[in-house]
C-alpha positions as a printed Julia matrix, in Angstrom:
402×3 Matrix{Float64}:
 -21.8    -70.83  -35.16
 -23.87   -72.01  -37.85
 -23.84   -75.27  -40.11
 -22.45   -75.25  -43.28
 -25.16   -74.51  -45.99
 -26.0    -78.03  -47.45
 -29.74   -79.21  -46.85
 -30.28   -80.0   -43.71
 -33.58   -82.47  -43.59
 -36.19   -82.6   -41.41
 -35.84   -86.37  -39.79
 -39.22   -88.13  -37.93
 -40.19   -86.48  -34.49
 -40.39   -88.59  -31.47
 -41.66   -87.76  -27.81
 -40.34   -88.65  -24.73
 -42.15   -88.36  -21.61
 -40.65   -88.56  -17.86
 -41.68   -90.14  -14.73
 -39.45   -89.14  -12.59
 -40.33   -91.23   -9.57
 -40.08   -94.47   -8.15
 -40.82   -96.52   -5.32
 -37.61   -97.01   -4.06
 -33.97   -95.54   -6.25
 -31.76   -98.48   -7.27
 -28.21   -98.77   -6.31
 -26.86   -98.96  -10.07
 -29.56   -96.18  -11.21
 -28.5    -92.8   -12.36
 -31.26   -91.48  -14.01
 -33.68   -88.53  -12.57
 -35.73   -90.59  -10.21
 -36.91   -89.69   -6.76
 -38.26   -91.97   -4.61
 -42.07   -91.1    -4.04
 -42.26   -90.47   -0.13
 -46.07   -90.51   -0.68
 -48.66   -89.84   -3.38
 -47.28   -88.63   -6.61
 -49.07   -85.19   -7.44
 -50.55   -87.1   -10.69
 -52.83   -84.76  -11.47
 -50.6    -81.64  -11.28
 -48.23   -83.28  -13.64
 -50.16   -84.23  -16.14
 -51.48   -81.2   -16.61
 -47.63   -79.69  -16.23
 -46.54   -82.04  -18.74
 -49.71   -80.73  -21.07
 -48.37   -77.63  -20.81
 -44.6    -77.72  -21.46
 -46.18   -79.84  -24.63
 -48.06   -76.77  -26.21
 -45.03   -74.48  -25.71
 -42.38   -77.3   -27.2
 -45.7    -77.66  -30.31
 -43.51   -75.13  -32.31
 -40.94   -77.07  -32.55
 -42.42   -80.01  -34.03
 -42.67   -77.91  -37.01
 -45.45   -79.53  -38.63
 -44.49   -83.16  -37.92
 -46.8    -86.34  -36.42
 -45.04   -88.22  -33.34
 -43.62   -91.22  -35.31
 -43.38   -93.04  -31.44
 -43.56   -92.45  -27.99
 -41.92   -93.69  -24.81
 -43.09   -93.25  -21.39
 -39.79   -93.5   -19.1
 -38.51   -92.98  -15.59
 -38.51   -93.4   -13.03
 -41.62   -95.87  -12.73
 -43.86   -94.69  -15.67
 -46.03   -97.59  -14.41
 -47.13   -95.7   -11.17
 -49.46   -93.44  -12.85
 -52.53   -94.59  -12.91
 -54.31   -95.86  -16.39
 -56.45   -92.4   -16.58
 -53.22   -90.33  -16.8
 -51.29   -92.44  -19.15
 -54.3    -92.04  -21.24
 -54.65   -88.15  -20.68
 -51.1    -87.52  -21.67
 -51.65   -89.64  -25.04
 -54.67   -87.58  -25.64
 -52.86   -84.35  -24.91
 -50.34   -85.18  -27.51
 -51.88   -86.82  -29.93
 -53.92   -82.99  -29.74
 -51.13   -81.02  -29.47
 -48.68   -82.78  -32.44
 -50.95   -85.34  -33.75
 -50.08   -89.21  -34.51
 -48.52   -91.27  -37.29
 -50.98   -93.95  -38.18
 -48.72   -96.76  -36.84
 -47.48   -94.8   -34.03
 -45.39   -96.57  -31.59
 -46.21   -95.89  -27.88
 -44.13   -98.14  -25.28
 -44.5    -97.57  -21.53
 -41.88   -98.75  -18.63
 -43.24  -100.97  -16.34
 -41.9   -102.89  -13.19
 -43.34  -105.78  -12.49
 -44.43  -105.74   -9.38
 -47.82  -106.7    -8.16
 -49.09  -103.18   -7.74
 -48.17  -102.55  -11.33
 -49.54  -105.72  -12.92
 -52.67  -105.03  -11.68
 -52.83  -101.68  -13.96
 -51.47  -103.54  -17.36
 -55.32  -104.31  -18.85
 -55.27  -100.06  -18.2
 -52.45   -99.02  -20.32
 -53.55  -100.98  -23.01
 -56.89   -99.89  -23.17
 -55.6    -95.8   -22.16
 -53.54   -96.86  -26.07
 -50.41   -98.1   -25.07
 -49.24  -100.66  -27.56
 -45.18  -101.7   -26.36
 -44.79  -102.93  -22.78
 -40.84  -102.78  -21.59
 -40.98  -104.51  -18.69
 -37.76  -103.89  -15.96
 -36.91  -107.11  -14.93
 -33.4   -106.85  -14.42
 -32.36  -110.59  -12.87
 -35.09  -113.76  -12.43
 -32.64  -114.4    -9.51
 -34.33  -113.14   -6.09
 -30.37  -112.98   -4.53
 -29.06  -110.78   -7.17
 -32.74  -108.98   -7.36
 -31.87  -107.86   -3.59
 -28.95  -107.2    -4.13
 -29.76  -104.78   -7.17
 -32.2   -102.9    -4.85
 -35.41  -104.0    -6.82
 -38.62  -104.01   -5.07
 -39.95  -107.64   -6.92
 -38.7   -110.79   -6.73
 -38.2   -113.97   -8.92
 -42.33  -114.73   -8.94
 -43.62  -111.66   -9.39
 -41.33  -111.24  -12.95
 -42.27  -114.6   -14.35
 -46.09  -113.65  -13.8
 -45.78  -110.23  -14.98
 -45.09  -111.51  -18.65
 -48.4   -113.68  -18.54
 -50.3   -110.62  -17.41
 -49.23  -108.2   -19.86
 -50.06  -110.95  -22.53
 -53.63  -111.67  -21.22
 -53.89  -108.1   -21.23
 -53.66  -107.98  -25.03
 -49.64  -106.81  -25.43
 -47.72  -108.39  -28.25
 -45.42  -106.69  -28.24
 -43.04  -107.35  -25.25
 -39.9   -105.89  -23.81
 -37.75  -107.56  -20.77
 -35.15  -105.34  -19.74
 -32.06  -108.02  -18.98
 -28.89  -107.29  -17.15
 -25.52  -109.2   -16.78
 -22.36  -108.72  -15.62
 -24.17  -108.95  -12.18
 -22.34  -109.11   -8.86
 -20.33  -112.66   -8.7
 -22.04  -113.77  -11.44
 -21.0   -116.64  -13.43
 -21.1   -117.7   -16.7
 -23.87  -120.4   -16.11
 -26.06  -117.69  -13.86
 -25.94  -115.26  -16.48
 -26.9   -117.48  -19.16
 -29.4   -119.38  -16.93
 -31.15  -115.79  -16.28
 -31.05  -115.22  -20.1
 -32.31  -118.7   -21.02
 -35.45  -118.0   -18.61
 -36.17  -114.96  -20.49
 -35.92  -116.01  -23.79
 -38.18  -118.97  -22.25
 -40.93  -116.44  -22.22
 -41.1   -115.45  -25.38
 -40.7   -112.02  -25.58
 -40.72  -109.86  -29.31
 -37.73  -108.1   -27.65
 -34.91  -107.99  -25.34
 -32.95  -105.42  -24.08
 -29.77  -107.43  -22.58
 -27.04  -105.05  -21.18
 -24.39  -105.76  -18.48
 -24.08  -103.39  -15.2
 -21.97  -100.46  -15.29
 -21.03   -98.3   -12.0
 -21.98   -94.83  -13.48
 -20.86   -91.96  -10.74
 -23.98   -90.32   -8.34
 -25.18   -93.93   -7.5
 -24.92   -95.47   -4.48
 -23.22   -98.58   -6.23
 -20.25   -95.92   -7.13
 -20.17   -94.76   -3.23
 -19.66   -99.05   -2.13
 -18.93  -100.79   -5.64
 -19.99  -104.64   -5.52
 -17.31  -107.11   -6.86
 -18.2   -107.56  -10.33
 -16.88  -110.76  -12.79
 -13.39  -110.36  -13.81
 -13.1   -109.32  -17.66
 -12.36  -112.64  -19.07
 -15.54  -113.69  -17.45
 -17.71  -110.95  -18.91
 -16.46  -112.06  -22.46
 -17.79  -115.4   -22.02
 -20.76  -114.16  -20.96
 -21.22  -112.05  -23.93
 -20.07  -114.37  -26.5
 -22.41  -117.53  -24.88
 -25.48  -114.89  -24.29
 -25.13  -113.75  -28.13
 -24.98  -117.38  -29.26
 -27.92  -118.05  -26.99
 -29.73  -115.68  -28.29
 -29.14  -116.47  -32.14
 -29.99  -120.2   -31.44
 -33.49  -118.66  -30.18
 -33.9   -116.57  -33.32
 -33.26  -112.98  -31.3
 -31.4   -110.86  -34.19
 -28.98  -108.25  -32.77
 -29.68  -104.89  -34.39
 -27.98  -102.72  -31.81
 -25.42  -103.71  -28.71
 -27.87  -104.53  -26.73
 -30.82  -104.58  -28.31
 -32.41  -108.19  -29.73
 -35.18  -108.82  -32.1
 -37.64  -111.59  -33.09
 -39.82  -110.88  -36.03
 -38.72  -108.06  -36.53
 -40.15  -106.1   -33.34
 -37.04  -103.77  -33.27
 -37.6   -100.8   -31.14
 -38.97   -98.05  -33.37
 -38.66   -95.49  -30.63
 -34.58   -96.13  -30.02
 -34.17   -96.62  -33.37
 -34.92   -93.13  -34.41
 -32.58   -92.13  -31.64
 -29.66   -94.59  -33.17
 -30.54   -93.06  -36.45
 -30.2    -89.66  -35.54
 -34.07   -88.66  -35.39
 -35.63   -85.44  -33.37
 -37.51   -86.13  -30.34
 -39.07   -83.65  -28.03
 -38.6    -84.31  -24.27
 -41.36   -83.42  -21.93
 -41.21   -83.87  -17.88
 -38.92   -83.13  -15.28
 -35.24   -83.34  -16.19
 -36.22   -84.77  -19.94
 -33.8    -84.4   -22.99
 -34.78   -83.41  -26.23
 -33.31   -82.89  -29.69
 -34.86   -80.94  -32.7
 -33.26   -79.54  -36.16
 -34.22   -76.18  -37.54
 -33.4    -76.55  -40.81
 -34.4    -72.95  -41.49
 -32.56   -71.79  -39.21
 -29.29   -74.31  -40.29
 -29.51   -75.14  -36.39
 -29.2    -78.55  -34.33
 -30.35   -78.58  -30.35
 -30.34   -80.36  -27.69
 -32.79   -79.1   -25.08
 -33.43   -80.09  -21.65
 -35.7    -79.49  -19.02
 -35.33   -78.28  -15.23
 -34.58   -81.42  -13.55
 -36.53   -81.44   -9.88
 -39.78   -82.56   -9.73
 -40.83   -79.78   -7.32
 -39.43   -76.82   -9.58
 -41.09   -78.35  -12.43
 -44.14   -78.16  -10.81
 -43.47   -74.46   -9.55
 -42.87   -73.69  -13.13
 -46.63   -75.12  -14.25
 -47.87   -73.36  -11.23
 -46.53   -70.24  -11.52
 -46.57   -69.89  -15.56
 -44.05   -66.77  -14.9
 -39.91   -68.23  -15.19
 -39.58   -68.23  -19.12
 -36.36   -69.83  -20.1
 -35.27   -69.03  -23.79
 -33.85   -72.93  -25.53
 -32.08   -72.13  -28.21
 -34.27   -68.98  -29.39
 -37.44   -70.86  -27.81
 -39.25   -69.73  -24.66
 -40.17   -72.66  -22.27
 -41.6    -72.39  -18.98
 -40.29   -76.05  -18.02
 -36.34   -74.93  -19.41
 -33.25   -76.08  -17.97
 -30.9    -75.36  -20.62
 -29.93   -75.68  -24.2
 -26.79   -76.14  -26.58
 -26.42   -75.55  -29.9
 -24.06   -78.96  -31.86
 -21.63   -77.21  -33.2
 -19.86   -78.64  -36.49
 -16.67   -80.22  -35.03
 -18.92   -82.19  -32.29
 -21.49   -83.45  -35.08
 -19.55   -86.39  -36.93
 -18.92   -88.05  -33.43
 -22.88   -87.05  -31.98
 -24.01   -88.46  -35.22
 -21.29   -91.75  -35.2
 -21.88   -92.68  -31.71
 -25.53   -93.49  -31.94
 -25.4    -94.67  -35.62
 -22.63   -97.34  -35.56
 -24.47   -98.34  -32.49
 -26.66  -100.71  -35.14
 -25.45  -103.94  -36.88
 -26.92  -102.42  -40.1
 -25.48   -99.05  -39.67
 -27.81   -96.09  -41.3
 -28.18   -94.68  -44.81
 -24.48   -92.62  -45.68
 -26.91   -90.38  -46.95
 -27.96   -89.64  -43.62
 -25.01   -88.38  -42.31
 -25.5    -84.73  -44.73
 -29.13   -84.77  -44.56
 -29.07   -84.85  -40.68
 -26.15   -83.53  -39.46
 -25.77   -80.8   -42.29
 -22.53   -81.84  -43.7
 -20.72   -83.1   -45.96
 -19.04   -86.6   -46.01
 -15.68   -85.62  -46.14
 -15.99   -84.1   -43.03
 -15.6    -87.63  -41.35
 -14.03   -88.81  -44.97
  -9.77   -89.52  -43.1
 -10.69   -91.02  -40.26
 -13.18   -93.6   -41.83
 -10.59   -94.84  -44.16
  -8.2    -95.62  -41.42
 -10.9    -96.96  -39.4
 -12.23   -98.74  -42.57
  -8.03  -100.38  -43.27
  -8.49  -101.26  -38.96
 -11.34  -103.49  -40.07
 -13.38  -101.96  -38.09
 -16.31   -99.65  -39.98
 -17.0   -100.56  -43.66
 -19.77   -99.58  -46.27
 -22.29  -101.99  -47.46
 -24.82  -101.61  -49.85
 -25.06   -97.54  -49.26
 -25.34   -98.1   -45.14
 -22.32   -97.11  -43.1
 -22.05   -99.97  -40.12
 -19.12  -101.33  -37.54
 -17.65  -104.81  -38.61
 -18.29  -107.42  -36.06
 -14.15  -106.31  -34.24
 -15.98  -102.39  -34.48
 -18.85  -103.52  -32.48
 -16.54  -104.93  -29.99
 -14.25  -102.38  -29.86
 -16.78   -99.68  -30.32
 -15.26   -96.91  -28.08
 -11.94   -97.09  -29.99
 -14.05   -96.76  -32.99
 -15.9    -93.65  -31.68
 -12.23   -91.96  -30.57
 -11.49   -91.69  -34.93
 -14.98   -88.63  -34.7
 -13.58   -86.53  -31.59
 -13.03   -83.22  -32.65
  -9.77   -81.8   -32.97
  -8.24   -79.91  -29.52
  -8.14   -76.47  -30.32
């Protein structure tokens, strides 16, 4: 099934790359990681991941890589050289934007630390650095391999390694936490200054062990205060929320999610990565993914012989694709646009989804007389009640049961 025929637009290209292990898998995690049971085979994946590159190269259509982001996993156990090898592999392969954007997850472990001077120097330029909790109870209790120290000197590290431009990954909603431990934990990050933090409260997602023996978590009234006295927190210390979770001083938004919350292509290269790419020639929208274990994405570099066809693309590396059919578009492109304060450009909505407004036309007026989505200044955007009720928002966009 094909989009209607209104100009579909080519939006910036992105590329993310996956590390797919760690040193030990976290209770709350449910990404593709796989705890390393000895040395990773670095140098077999780099040169898998240079590969499934050069066969995705097509698809870039003629593009530069507008940002990248190295994620896992533990990005931050390759070593330097690779980190490097892959950037010079891409930049090859695609090519880069001037101001390219190229952010690498980091714990911040000791081992890791010692490699930050690397990644900067290999051309990294965005450190987003998993800290999680500065409190070594809840730290333990999340499974993570640093404690309470070891976070509060990672920071100065990556700065006298020449980063300025600094994520801490925060989390709240933690086991028994209070209101004055969560903000307490906030406080200590905003106490160090980063350009950027990334504060979101724990969810049990299914396939973790966390889902198998849930922890007590705060009751709901408890989480609201939290919120509400983080947010205010955060204002007071000049943080601007673009996004739900996402907070901002001088303007050091990240340029990498923001092309996702704005609808943007990326390509996804590693085991188990997700990418998504528009064909405007062909009126086509994909979502591509690749095979998911580490080993048979190895096998598949190795052996050069399983061809999986993406969407009307061969890839060595494939795992599947899908084709985003019309009816699933308006709430694909709604749920990562009214993600951000500012919303997007209307105008984005036909030039990257390939229809027209009135496709989504109903259920935005009765969202916009709910007070909760509104139009300012050509930017479609959630009120302050959409942001908070964001999922009720999101049910207006599902597409009609057959």
């Amino acid at each position: 099934m094909s989009l209607p025929s209104l100009s579909l637009e080519l939006p910036p290209l992105a590329l993310y790359v996956h590390v797919p292990w760690c040193i030990r898998k976290c209770p709350y995690c449910d990404f593709n990681s796989h705890q390393a049971s000895n040395d990773i085979p670095e140098a077999d994946y780099v040169n898998a991941l240079r590969l499934d590159l050069q066969q995705d190269q097509v698809l870039a259509q003629g593009r530069k890589l507008t940002s990248i982001f190295f994620g896992g996993g533990t990005p931050s156990m390759l070593s330097a050289q690779a980190i490097g090898q892959i950037l010079k592999d891409a930049e090859a392969i695609i090519g880069f934007e001037p101001d390219i954007e190229i952010t690498l997850e980091a714990n911040p472990g000791t081992f890791e630390q010692e490699k930050f001077s690397g990644f900067r120097a290999a051309g990294v330029n965005r450190l987003s650095i998993g800290i999680q909790s500065f409190n070594d109870r809840q730290l333990t209790l999340l499974g993570r391999v640093h404690g309470r120290d070891e976070a509060l000197r990672a920071v100065g590290v990556a700065r006298s390694a020449g980063f300025n431009n600094i994520n801490l990954d925060l989390m709240h909603g933690l086991p028994e936490q209070s209101v004055a431990a969560a903000t307490a934990d906030l406080q200590q990050a905003i106490d160090l200054a980063p350009e950027h933090l990334s504060w979101y409260q724990l969810t049990i997602e299914q396939n973790t062990a966390f889902y198998s023996a849930p922890p007590v978590l705060p009751e709901e009234d408890i989480l609201a205060d939290i919120q509400d006295a983080g947010i205010e927190l955060l204002a007071a210390a000049g943080y601007e929320q673009y996004e739900i979770s996402a907070y901002a001083r001088d303007k050091k938004r990240a340029r990498h999610n923001l092309n996702y919350w704005e609808f943007g292509d990326y390509l996804g290269i590693g085991a188990g990565a997700h990418g998504k790419i528009t064909l405007p020639a062909e009126d086509k929208i994909l979502r591509l993914w690749k095979t998911r274990l580490p080993k048979h994405y190895l096998d598949a570099a190795n052996s050069q012989k399983i061809s999986t066809n993406l969407g009307g693309h061969q890839n060595t590396f494939g795992g599947g694709s899908d084709l985003l059919l019309p009816d699933g578009l308006p709430l694909e492109f709604m749920m990562n646009a009214l993600r951000l304060t500012a919303g997007v450009p209307q105008r984005f909505f036909t030039a990257r989804t390939g229809l027209d407004w009135q496709a989504v036309a109903t259920p935005w007026q009765q969202l916009t007389q709910q007070g909760l989505v509104e139009i300012v200044q050509g930017a479609v955007r959630p009120t302050a009640l959409g942001r908070r009720f964001l999922n009720r928002v999101l049910q207006g966009f599902m597409p009609l049961e057959p």
